[in-house]
XYZ file of C-alpha atoms in Angstrom:
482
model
C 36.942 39.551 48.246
C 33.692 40.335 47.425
C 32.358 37.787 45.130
C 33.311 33.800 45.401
C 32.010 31.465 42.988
C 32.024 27.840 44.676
C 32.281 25.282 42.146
C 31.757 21.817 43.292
C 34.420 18.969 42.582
C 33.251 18.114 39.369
C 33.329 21.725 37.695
C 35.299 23.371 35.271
C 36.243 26.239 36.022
C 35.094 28.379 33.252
C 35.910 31.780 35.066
C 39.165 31.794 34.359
C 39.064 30.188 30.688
C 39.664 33.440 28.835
C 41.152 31.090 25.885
C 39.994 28.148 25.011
C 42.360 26.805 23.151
C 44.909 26.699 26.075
C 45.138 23.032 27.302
C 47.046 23.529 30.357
C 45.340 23.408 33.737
C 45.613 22.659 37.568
C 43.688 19.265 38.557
C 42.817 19.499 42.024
C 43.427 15.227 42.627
C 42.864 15.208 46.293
C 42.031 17.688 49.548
C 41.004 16.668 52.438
C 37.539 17.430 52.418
C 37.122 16.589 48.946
C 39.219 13.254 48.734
C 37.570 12.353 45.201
C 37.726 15.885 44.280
C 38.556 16.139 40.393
C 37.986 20.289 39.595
C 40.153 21.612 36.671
C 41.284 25.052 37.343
C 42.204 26.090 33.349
C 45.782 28.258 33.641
C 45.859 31.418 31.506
C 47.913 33.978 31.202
C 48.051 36.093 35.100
C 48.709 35.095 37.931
C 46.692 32.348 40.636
C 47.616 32.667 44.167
C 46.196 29.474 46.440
C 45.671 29.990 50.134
C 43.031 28.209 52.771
C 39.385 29.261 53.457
C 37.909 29.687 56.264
C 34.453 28.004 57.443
C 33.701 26.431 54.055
C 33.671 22.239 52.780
C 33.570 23.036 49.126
C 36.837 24.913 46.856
C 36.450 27.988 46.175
C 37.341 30.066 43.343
C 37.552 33.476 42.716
C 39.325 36.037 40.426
C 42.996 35.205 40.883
C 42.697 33.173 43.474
C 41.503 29.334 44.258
C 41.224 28.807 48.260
C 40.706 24.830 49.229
C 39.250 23.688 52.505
C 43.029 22.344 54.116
C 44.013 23.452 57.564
C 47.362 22.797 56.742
C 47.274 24.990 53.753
C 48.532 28.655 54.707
C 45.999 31.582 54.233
C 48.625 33.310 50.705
C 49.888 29.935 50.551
C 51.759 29.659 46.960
C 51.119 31.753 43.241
C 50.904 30.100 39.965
C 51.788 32.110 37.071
C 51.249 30.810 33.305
C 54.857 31.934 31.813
C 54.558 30.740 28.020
C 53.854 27.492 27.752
C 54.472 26.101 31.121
C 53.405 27.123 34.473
C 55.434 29.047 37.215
C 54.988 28.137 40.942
C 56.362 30.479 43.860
C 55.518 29.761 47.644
C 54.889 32.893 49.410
C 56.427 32.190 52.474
C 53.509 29.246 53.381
C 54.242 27.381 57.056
C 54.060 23.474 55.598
C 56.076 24.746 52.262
C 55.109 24.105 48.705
C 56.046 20.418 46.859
C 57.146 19.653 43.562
C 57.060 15.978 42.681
C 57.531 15.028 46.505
C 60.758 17.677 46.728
C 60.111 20.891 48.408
C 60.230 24.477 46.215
C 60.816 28.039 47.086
C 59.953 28.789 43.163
C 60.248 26.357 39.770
C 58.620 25.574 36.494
C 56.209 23.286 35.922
C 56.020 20.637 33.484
C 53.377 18.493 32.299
C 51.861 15.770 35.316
C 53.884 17.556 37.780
C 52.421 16.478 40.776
C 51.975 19.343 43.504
C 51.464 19.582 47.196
C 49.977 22.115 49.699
C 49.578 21.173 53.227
C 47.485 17.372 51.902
C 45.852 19.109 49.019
C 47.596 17.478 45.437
C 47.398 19.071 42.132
C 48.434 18.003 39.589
C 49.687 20.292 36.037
C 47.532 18.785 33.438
C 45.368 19.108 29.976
C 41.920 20.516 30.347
C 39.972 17.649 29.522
C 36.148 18.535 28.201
C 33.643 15.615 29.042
C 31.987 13.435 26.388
C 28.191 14.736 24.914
C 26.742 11.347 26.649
C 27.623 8.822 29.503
C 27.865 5.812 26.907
C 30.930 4.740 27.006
C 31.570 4.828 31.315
C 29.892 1.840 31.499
C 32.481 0.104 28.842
C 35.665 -0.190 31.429
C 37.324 2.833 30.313
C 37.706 4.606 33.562
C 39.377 7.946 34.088
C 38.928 11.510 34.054
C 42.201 12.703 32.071
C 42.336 14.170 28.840
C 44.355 11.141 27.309
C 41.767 8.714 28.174
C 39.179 11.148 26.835
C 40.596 11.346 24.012
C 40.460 6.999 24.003
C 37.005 7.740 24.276
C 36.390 9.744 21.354
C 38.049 7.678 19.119
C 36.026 4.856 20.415
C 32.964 6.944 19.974
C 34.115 7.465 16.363
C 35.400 4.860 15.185
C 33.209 1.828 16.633
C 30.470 2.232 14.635
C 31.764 1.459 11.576
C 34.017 -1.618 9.857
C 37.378 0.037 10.215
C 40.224 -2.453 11.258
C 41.911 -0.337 14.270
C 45.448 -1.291 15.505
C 45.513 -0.294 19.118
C 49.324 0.228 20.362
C 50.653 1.196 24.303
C 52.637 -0.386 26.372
C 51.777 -3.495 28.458
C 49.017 -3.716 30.830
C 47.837 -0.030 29.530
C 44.194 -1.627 28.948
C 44.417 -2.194 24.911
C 42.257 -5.236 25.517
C 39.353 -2.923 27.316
C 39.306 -0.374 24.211
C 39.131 -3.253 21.808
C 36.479 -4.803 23.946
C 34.801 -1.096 23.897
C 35.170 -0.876 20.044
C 33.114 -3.935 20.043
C 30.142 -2.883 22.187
C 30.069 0.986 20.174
C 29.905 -0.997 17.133
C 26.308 -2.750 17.440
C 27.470 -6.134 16.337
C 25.624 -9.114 17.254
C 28.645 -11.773 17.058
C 30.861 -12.589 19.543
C 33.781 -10.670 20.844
C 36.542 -13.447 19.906
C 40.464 -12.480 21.059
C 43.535 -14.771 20.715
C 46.991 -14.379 21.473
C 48.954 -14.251 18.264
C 52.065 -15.231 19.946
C 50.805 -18.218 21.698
C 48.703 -20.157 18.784
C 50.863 -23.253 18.384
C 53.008 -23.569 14.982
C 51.664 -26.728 14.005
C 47.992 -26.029 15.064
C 47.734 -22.421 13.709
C 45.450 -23.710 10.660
C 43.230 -25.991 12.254
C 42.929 -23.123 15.432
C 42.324 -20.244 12.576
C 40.649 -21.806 10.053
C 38.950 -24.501 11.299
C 38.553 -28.243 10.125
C 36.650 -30.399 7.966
C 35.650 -34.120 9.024
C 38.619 -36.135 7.958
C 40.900 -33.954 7.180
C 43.255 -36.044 9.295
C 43.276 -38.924 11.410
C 41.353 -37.734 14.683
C 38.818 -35.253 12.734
C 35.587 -37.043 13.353
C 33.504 -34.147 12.850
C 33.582 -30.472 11.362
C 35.143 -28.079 13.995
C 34.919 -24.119 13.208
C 37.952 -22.473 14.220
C 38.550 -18.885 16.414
C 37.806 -16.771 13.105
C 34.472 -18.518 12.618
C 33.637 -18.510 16.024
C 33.889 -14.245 15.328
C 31.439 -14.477 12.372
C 28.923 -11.322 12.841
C 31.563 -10.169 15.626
C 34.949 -8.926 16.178
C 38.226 -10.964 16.608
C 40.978 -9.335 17.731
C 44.478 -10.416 17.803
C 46.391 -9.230 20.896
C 50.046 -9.492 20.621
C 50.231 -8.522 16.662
C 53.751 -7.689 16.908
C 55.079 -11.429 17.993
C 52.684 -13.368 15.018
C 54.721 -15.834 12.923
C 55.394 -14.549 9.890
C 53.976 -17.697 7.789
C 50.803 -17.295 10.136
C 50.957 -13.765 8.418
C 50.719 -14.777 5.236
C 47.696 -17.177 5.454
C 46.020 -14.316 7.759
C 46.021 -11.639 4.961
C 43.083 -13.324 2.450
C 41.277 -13.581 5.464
C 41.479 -10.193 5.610
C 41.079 -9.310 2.500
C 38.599 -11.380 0.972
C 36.826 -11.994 4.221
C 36.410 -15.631 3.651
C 38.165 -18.897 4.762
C 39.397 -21.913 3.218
C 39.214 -24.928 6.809
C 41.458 -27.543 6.633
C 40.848 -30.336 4.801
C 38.739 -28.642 2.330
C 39.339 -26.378 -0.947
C 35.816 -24.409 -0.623
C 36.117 -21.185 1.237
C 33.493 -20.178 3.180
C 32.330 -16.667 3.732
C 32.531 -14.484 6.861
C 31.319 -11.192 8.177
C 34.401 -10.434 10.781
C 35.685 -6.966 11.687
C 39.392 -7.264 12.839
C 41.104 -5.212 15.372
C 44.676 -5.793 16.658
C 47.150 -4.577 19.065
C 50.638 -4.584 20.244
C 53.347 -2.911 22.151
C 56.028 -3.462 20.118
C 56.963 -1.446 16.808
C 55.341 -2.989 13.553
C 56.239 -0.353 11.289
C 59.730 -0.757 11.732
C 59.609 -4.429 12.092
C 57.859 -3.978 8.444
C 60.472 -1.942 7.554
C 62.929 -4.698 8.690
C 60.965 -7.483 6.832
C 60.105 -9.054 10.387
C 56.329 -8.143 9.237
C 54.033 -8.415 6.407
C 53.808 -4.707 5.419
C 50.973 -5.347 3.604
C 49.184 -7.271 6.288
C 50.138 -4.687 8.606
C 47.923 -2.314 6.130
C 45.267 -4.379 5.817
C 44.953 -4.168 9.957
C 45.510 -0.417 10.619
C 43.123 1.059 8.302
C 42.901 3.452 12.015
C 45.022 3.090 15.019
C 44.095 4.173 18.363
C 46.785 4.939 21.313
C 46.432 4.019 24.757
C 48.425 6.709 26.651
C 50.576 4.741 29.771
C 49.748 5.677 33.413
C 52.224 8.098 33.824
C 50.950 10.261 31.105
C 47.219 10.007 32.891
C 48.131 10.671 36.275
C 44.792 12.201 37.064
C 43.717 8.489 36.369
C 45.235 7.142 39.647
C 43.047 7.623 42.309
C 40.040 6.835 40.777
C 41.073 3.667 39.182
C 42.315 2.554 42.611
C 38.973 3.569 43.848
C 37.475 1.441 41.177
C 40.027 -1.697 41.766
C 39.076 -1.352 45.760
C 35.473 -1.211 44.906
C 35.270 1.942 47.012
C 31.823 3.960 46.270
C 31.627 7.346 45.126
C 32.188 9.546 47.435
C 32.926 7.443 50.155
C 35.842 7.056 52.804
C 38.966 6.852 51.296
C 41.633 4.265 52.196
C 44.707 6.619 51.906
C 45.468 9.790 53.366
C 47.728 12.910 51.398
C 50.897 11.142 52.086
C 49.683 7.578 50.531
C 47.815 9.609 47.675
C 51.254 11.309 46.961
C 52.978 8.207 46.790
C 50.574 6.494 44.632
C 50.648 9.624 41.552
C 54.481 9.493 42.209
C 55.519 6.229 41.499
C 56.463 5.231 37.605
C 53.666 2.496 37.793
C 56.184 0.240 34.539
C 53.390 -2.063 34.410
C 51.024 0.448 33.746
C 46.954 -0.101 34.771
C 48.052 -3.871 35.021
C 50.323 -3.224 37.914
C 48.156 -0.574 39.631
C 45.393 -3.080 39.935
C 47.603 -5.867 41.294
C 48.747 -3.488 43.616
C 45.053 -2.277 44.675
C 44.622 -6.506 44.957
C 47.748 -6.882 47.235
C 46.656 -3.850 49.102
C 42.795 -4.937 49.693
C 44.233 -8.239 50.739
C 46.486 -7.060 53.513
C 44.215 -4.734 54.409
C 41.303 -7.162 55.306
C 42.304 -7.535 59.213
C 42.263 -3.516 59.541
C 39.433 -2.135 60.316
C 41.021 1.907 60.027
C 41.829 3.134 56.479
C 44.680 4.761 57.638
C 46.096 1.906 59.127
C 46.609 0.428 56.120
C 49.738 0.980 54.309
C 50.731 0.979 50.675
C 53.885 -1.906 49.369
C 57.206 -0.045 50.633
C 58.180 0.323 47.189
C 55.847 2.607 46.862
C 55.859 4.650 49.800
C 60.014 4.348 49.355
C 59.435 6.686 46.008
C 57.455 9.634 48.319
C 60.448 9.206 51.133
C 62.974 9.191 48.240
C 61.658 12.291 47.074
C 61.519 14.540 50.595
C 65.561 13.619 50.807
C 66.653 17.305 50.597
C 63.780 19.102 51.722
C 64.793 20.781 54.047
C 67.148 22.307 51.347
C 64.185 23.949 49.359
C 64.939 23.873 45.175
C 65.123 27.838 44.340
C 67.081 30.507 43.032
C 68.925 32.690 45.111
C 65.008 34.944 45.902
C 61.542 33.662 44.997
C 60.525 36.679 43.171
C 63.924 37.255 41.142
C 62.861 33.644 39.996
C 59.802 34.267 38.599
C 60.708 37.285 36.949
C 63.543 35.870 35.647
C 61.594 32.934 34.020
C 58.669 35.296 32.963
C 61.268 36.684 30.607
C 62.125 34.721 27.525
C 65.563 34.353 27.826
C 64.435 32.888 31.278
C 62.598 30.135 31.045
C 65.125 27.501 31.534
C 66.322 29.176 34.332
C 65.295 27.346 36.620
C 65.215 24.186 35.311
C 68.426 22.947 36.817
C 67.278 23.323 40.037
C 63.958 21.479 38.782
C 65.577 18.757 38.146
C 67.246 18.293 41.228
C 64.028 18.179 42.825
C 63.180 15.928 40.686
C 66.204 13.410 40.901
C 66.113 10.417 43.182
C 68.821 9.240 45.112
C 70.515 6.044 44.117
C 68.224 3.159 44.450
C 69.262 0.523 47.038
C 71.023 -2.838 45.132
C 67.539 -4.293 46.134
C 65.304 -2.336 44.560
C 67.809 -2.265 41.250
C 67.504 -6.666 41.446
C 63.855 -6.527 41.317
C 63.909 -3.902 38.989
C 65.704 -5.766 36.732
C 63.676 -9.454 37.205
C 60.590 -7.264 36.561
C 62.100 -6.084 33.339
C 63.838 -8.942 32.520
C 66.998 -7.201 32.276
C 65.978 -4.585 30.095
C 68.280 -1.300 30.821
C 66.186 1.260 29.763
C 63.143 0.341 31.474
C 65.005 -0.006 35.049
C 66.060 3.665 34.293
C 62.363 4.888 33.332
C 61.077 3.474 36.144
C 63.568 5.538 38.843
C 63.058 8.569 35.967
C 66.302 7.891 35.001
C 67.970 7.425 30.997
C 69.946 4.026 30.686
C 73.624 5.439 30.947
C 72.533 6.040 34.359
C 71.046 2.409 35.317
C 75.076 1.173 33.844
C 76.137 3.502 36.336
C 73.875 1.756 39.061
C 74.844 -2.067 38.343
C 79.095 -0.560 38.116
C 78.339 0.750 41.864
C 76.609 -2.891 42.976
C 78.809 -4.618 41.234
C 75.683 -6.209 39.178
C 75.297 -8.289 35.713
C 72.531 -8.051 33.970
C 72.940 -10.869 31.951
C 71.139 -13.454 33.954
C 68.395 -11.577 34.323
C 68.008 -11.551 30.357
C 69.125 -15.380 29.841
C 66.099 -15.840 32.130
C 63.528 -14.928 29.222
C 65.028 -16.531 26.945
C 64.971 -19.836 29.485
């Protein structure tokens, strides 16, 4: 090899971008002498092959092949191969073997936030994500390096300057309140950032809590009181939990919107106001529109935009350096997990999304505080239990019947789903224990579906699971209704 381009762990690496349009990339997440390393390795069409270097601290990257600074990684260690629109991986015979979302591969097909090991160095099959023009908006909570949550960015860059309502949708605890909170601060307001449950404003207090009151306008009202949308005047107010509003809260909500001005209780005069409005939810509002469950018009008048906020599993590159952040670990500093803990964290389904990951971090920092060796301290078993979950079987590699005859066979259009049974036995669990299925189903209240996403299962399976147990998931649903 006679010409090696280091790239330190912040780089793209533009050598191998011959076409920029291609999104898909390798994201080195973690190697051993670069724990915080985040390089993007773009895939085009050829062929990669990984191995080890020799006497070197930093990746490096060279035509056709990436070498990473692992002792455990094998010198030809595994080749990537971009076949269409996915990725091919084939281990070439490496000593520690080659890992496909914790299961162990002779050759397979790659889909998108695959996570993949070498010896302790973690990649993981992503979207090239291009940084942002300007640092502005890392100092407004919205941590992460993936292409999802750049793309959170931008639209905060865009759209925060100006008076556009934005509806901001994703699933709970994916950080809707931070983006709102970020749409604030981009948009150079000088009132108050106001937010209020919409589910948990009292029936019979919604006016008076909205609108405000006037001095006497019942028995108790000594004195004018401005209510939550007043208190945004000049600001923002944003209404978390759209999707669970009362529907005759609804109705007094849209003039508000429209007109911008309020009529407080115990007066006819409205009074003006200068409010931009931004709402989320994780539950459908089109189709409860459709349904008649929501205003449709209301739901209009507060979506003029709408930004997404991808979950964790779709920002896996995310992981480690929002656990960082949670642990209030410093850049570049020691690490309190090793390749096997690392592993486990980008593995598991994280259902509660950023909101669980940082509970975790606060569980973990607690328990941690009478060991004084990072590697002493271990992750929740559930966690860890998804990484052992995964190595059942590997010593029965996933391949076809020869590593090459794989690869050619999926280079070839007819052959792309050729592997892809095998894939997804590598990527199947074994039957969760009746334990982990109860507290699976108290954390989701009894909901089917998300017990089966969060063992990367569908729900015919999860009936399947309660039959063997013997389980009813009825209780578990009474209790939320309790």
């Amino acid at each position: 090899m006679d010409t090696r381009d280091r790239l330190s762990q912040t780089d793209t690496a533009e050598v191998l971008l011959g076409e920029p349009e291609q999104p898909l990339c390798l994201c080195v997440l973690y190697c051993p002498c670069r724990p915080n390393s985040c390089m993007q390795i773009p895939m085009v069409p050829g062929e990669l092959v990984a191995g080890r270097c020799e006497g070197r601290k930093d990746i490096v990257l060279a035509a056709g092949q990436v070498l990473f600074p692992d002792g455990r990684v094998s010198r030809r260690h595994v080749r990537f191969s971009r076949v269409g629109a996915t990725v091919a991986v084939q281990d070439l015979g490496s000593k520690n073997g080659t890992y496909v979302n914790g299961a162990r591969v002779q050759a397979a097909l790659l889909s998108f936030q695959d996570v993949v090991r070498l010896g302790d160095t973690l990649l993981l099959c992503s979207r090239l994500g291009l940084p942002l023009d300007g640092p502005e908006l890392q100092g407004r909570g919205l941590l992460g390096i993936s292409a999802a949550i750049l793309e959170v960015r931008r639209a905060v860059e865009r759209l925060g300057p100006t008076d556009l309502s934005v509806l901001i949708t994703g699933e709970s605890g994916t950080g809707k309140e931070l983006v709102a909170r970020a749409l604030h601060e981009a948009s150079g307001r000088k009132g108050s950032f106001v937010a209020v449950n919409s589910s948990a404003i009292p029936k019979d207090l919604a006016e008076s809590e909205l609108f405000g009151v006037k001095k006497g306008a019942f028995s108790g009202a000594d004195r004018d009181r401005k209510g939550i949308i007043q208190q945004a005047d000049g600001g923002t107010l944003f209404l978390d939990e759209l999707g669970d509003m009362p529907l005759p809260l609804q109705s007094k909500l849209l003039r508000v919107v429209e007109q911008q001005e309020v009529v407080p209780l115990g007066t006819t005069t409205a009074e003006r106001i200068d409010v931009r409005f931004l709402a989320a939810t994780n539950r459908d509002v089109t189709g409860a529109a459709e349904r008649g469950a929501f205003r449709l018009d209301l739901l209009h008048r507060l979506s003029q935009s709408t930004v997404r906020v991808p979950p964790l599993r779709e920002r896996k590159e995310d992981i480690l350096c929002l656990w960082d952040s949670f642990l209030k670990m410093p850049e570049g500093g020691e690490k309190v997990y090793d390749a096997n803990a690392a592993e486990a964290l980008l593995l598991y389904r994280w259902a509660g999304n950023v909101r669980e990951l940082r509970n975790v971090a606060a569980e973990h920092g607690v328990s941690s505080s009478a060991s004084s060796q990072p590697q002493n301290r271990p992750l929740p078993v559930r966690i860890l239990d998804v990484l052992r979950r995964a190595r059942v079987g590997a010593e029965a590699p996933c391949h076809s019947s020869a590593g090459e005859e794989a690869l050619e066979s999926a280079r070839s259009p007819s052959g792309l789903s050729a592997l892809a049974p095998d894939i997804e036995q590598a990527k199947r669990p074994t039957r969760p224990s009746r334990e982990a299925i109860l507290d699976s189903l108290r954390r989701h209240r009894g909901n089917l579906a998300a017990v089966a996403a969060e063992f990367g299962r569908q729900r015919p399976q999860a009936y399947r699971w309660l039959a063997h147990y013997g389980i009813d998931p009825t209780p578990f649903r009474e209790e939320e209704s309790t």
